[in-house]
mmCIF file of C-alpha atoms in Angstrom:
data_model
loop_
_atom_site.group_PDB
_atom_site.id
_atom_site.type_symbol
_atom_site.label_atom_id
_atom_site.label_comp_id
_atom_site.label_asym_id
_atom_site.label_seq_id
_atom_site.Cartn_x
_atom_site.Cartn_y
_atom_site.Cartn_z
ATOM 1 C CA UNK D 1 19.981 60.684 -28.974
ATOM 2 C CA UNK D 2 22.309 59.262 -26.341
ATOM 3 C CA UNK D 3 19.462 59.902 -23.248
ATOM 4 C CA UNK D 4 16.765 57.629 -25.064
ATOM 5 C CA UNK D 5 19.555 54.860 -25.853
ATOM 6 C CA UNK D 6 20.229 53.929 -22.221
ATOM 7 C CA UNK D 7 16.195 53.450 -21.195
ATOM 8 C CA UNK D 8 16.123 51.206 -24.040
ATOM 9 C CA UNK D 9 18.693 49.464 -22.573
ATOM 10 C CA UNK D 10 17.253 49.170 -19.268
ATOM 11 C CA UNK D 11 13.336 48.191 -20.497
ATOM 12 C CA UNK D 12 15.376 45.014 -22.808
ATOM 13 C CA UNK D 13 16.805 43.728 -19.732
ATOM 14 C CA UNK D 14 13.353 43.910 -17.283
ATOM 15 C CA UNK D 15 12.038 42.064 -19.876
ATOM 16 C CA UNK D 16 14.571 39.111 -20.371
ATOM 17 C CA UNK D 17 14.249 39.334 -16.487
ATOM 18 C CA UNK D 18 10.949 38.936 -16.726
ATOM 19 C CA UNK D 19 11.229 35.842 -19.514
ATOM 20 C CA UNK D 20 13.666 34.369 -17.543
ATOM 21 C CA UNK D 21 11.184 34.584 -14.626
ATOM 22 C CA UNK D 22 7.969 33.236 -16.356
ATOM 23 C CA UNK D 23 10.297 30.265 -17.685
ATOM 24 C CA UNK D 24 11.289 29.325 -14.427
ATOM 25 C CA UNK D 25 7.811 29.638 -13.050
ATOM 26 C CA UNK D 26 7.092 26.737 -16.204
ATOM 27 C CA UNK D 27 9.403 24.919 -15.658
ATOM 28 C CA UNK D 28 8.774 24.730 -11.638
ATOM 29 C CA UNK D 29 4.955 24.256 -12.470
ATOM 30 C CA UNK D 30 6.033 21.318 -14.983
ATOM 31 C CA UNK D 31 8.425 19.732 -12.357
ATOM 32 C CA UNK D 32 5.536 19.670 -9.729
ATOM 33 C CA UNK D 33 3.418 18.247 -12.323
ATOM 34 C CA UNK D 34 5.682 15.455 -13.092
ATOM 35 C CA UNK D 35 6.309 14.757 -9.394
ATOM 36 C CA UNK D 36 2.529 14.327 -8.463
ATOM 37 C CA UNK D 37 1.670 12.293 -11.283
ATOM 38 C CA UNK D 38 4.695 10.097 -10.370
ATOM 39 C CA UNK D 39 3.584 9.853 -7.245
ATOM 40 C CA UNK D 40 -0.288 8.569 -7.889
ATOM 41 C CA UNK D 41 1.253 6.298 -10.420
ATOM 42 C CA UNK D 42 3.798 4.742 -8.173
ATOM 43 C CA UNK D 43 1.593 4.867 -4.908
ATOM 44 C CA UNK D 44 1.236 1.227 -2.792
ATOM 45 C CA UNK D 45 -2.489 0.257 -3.253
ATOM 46 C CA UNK D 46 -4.815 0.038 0.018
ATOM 47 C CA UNK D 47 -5.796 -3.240 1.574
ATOM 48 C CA UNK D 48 -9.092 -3.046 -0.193
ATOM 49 C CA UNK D 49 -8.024 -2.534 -3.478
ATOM 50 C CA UNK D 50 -5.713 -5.548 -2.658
ATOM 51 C CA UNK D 51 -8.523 -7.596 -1.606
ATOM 52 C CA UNK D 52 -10.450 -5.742 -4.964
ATOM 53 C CA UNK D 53 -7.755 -7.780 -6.938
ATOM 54 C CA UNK D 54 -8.105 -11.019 -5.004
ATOM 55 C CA UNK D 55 -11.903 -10.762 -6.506
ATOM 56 C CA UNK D 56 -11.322 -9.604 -9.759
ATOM 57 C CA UNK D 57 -8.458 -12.458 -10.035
ATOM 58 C CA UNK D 58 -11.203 -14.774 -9.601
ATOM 59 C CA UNK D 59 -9.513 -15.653 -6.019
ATOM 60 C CA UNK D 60 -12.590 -16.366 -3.259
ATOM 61 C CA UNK D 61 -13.811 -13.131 -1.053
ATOM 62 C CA UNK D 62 -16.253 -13.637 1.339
ATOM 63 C CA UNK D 63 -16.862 -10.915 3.654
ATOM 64 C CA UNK D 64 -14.698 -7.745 3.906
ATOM 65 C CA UNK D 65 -14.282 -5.679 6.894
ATOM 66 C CA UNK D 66 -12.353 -2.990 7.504
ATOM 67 C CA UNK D 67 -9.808 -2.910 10.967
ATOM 68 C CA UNK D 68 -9.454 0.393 12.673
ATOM 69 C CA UNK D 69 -6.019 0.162 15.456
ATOM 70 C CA UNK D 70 -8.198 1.306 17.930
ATOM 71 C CA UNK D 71 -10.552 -1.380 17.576
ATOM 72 C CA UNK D 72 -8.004 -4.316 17.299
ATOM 73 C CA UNK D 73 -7.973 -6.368 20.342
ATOM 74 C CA UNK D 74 -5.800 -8.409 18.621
ATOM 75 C CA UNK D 75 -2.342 -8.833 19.705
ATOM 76 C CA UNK D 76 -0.869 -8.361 16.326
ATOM 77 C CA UNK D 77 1.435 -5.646 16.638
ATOM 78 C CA UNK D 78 -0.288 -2.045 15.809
ATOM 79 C CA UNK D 79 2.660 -0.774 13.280
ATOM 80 C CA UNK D 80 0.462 -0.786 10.584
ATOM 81 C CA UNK D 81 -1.322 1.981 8.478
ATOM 82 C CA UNK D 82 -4.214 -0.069 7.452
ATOM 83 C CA UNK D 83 -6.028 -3.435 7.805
ATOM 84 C CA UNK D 84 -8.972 -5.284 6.186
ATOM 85 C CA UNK D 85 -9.874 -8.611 6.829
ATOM 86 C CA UNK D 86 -11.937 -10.910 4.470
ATOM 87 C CA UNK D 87 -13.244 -14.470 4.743
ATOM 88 C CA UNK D 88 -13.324 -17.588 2.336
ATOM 89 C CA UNK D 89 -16.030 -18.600 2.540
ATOM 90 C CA UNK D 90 -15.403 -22.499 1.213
ATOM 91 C CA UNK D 91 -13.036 -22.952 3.729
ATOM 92 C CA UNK D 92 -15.232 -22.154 7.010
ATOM 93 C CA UNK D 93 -17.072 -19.845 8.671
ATOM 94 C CA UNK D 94 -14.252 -17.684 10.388
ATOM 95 C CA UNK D 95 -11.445 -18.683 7.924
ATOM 96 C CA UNK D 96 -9.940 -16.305 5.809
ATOM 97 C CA UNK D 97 -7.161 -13.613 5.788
ATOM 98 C CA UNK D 98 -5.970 -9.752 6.682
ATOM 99 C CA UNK D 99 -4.152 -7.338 4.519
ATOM 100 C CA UNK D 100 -2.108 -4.976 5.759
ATOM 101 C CA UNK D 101 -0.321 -1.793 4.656
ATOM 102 C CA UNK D 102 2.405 -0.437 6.158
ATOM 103 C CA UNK D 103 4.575 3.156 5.889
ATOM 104 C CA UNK D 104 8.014 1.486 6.339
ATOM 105 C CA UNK D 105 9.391 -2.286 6.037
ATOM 106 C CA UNK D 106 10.473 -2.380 9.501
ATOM 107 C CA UNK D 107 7.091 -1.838 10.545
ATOM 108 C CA UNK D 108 5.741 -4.538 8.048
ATOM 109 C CA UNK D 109 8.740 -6.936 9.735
ATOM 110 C CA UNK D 110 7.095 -6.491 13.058
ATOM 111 C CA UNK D 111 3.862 -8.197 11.870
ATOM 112 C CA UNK D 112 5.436 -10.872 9.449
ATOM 113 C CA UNK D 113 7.532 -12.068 12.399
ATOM 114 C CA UNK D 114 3.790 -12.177 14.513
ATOM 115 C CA UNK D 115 2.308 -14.266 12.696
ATOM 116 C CA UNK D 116 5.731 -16.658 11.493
ATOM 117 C CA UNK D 117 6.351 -16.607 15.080
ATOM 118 C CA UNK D 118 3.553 -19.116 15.785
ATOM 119 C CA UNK D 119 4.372 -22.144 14.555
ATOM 120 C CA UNK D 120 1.896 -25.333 14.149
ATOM 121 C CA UNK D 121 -0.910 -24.571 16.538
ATOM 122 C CA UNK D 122 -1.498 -20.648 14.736
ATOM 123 C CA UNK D 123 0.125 -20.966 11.958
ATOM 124 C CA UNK D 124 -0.474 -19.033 8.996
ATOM 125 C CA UNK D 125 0.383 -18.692 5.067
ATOM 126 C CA UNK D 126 2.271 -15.348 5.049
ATOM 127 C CA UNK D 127 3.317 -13.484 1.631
ATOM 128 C CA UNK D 128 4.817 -9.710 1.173
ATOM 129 C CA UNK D 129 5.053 -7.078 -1.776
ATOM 130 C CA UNK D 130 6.748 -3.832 -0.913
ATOM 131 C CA UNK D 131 4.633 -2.257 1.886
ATOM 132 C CA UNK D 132 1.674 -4.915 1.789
ATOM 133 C CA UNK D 133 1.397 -7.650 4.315
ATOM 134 C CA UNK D 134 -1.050 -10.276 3.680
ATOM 135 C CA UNK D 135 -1.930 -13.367 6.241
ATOM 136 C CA UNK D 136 -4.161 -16.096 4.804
ATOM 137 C CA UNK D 137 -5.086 -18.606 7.917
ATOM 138 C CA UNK D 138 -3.131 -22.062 8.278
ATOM 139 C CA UNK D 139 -6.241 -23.933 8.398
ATOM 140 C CA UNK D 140 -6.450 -22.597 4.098
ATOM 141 C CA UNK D 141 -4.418 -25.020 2.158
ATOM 142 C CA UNK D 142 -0.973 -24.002 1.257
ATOM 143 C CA UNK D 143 -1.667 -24.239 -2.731
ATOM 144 C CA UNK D 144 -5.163 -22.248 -2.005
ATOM 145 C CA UNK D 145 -3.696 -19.859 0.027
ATOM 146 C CA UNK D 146 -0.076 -19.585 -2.408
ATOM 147 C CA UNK D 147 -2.782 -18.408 -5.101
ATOM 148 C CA UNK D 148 -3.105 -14.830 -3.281
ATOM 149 C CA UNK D 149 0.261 -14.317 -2.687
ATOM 150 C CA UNK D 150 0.780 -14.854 -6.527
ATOM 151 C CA UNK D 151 -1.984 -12.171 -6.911
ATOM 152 C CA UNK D 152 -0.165 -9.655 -5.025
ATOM 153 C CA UNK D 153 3.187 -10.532 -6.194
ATOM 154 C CA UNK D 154 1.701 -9.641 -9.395
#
């Protein structure tokens, strides 16, 4: 009787190992879960689903064009992870504004002190939330142009 008592022992504790192990593999699963969901929920939008807001916040969107780093001849400073420009339309031909997204805030400083840097002659209407940078042109006036940056405060 005493030989079959000790294998019993030994097949109870493989499988409270094996519980223990299938738990943890759970629980890990459930943690990564959590984590990616957090992180789509959480995630900074792009700069055209900023300027998608602009529109559906009954703001004025002319033209939309994306801005690849590589194509900027612009000297704004290239710290940024996206650009897309649009126009408005009621306010001129070539009037209108960027958005910008950015990994880091000192990379977004680099560009707000750009275009604050001007003064008069280029000035421009400059508003931030988090990582997102947008520029509306001086030439829009400042309660038109205070209208996104209360969109994207939002």
């Amino acid at each position: 009787m005493e030989q079959g008592s000790g294998t019993g022992g030994r097949g109870r504790g493989l499988s409270v190992l094996r519980a223990v192990l299938i738990a943890g593999g759970v629980a890990l699963g459930l943690a990564l879960a959590v984590m990616l969901l957090l992180a789509v929920v959480n995630r900074e939008p792009n700069a055209e689903e900023v300027i998608q807001t602009f529109r559906d916040e009954g703001l004025e969107v002319g033209e939309t064009q994306q801005v690849d780093r590589e194509g900027d001849r612009s000297f704004v400073p290239k710290t940024y992870e996206e650009q897309a420009s649009f126009t408005i339309p009621s306010q001129g031909e070539r009037v209108g504004g960027r958005v910008f997204t950015f990994e880091i805030q000192e990379d977004l400083e680099q560009v707000r002190e750009h275009y604050e840097g001007f003064g008069e002659l280029f000035s421009s209407h400059v508003y931030v939330e988090d990582e997102v940078l947008v520029q509306i042109s001086g030439s829009v006036p400042e309660d038109d142009a205070e209208r996104y940056g209360e969109v994207l405060r939002e």
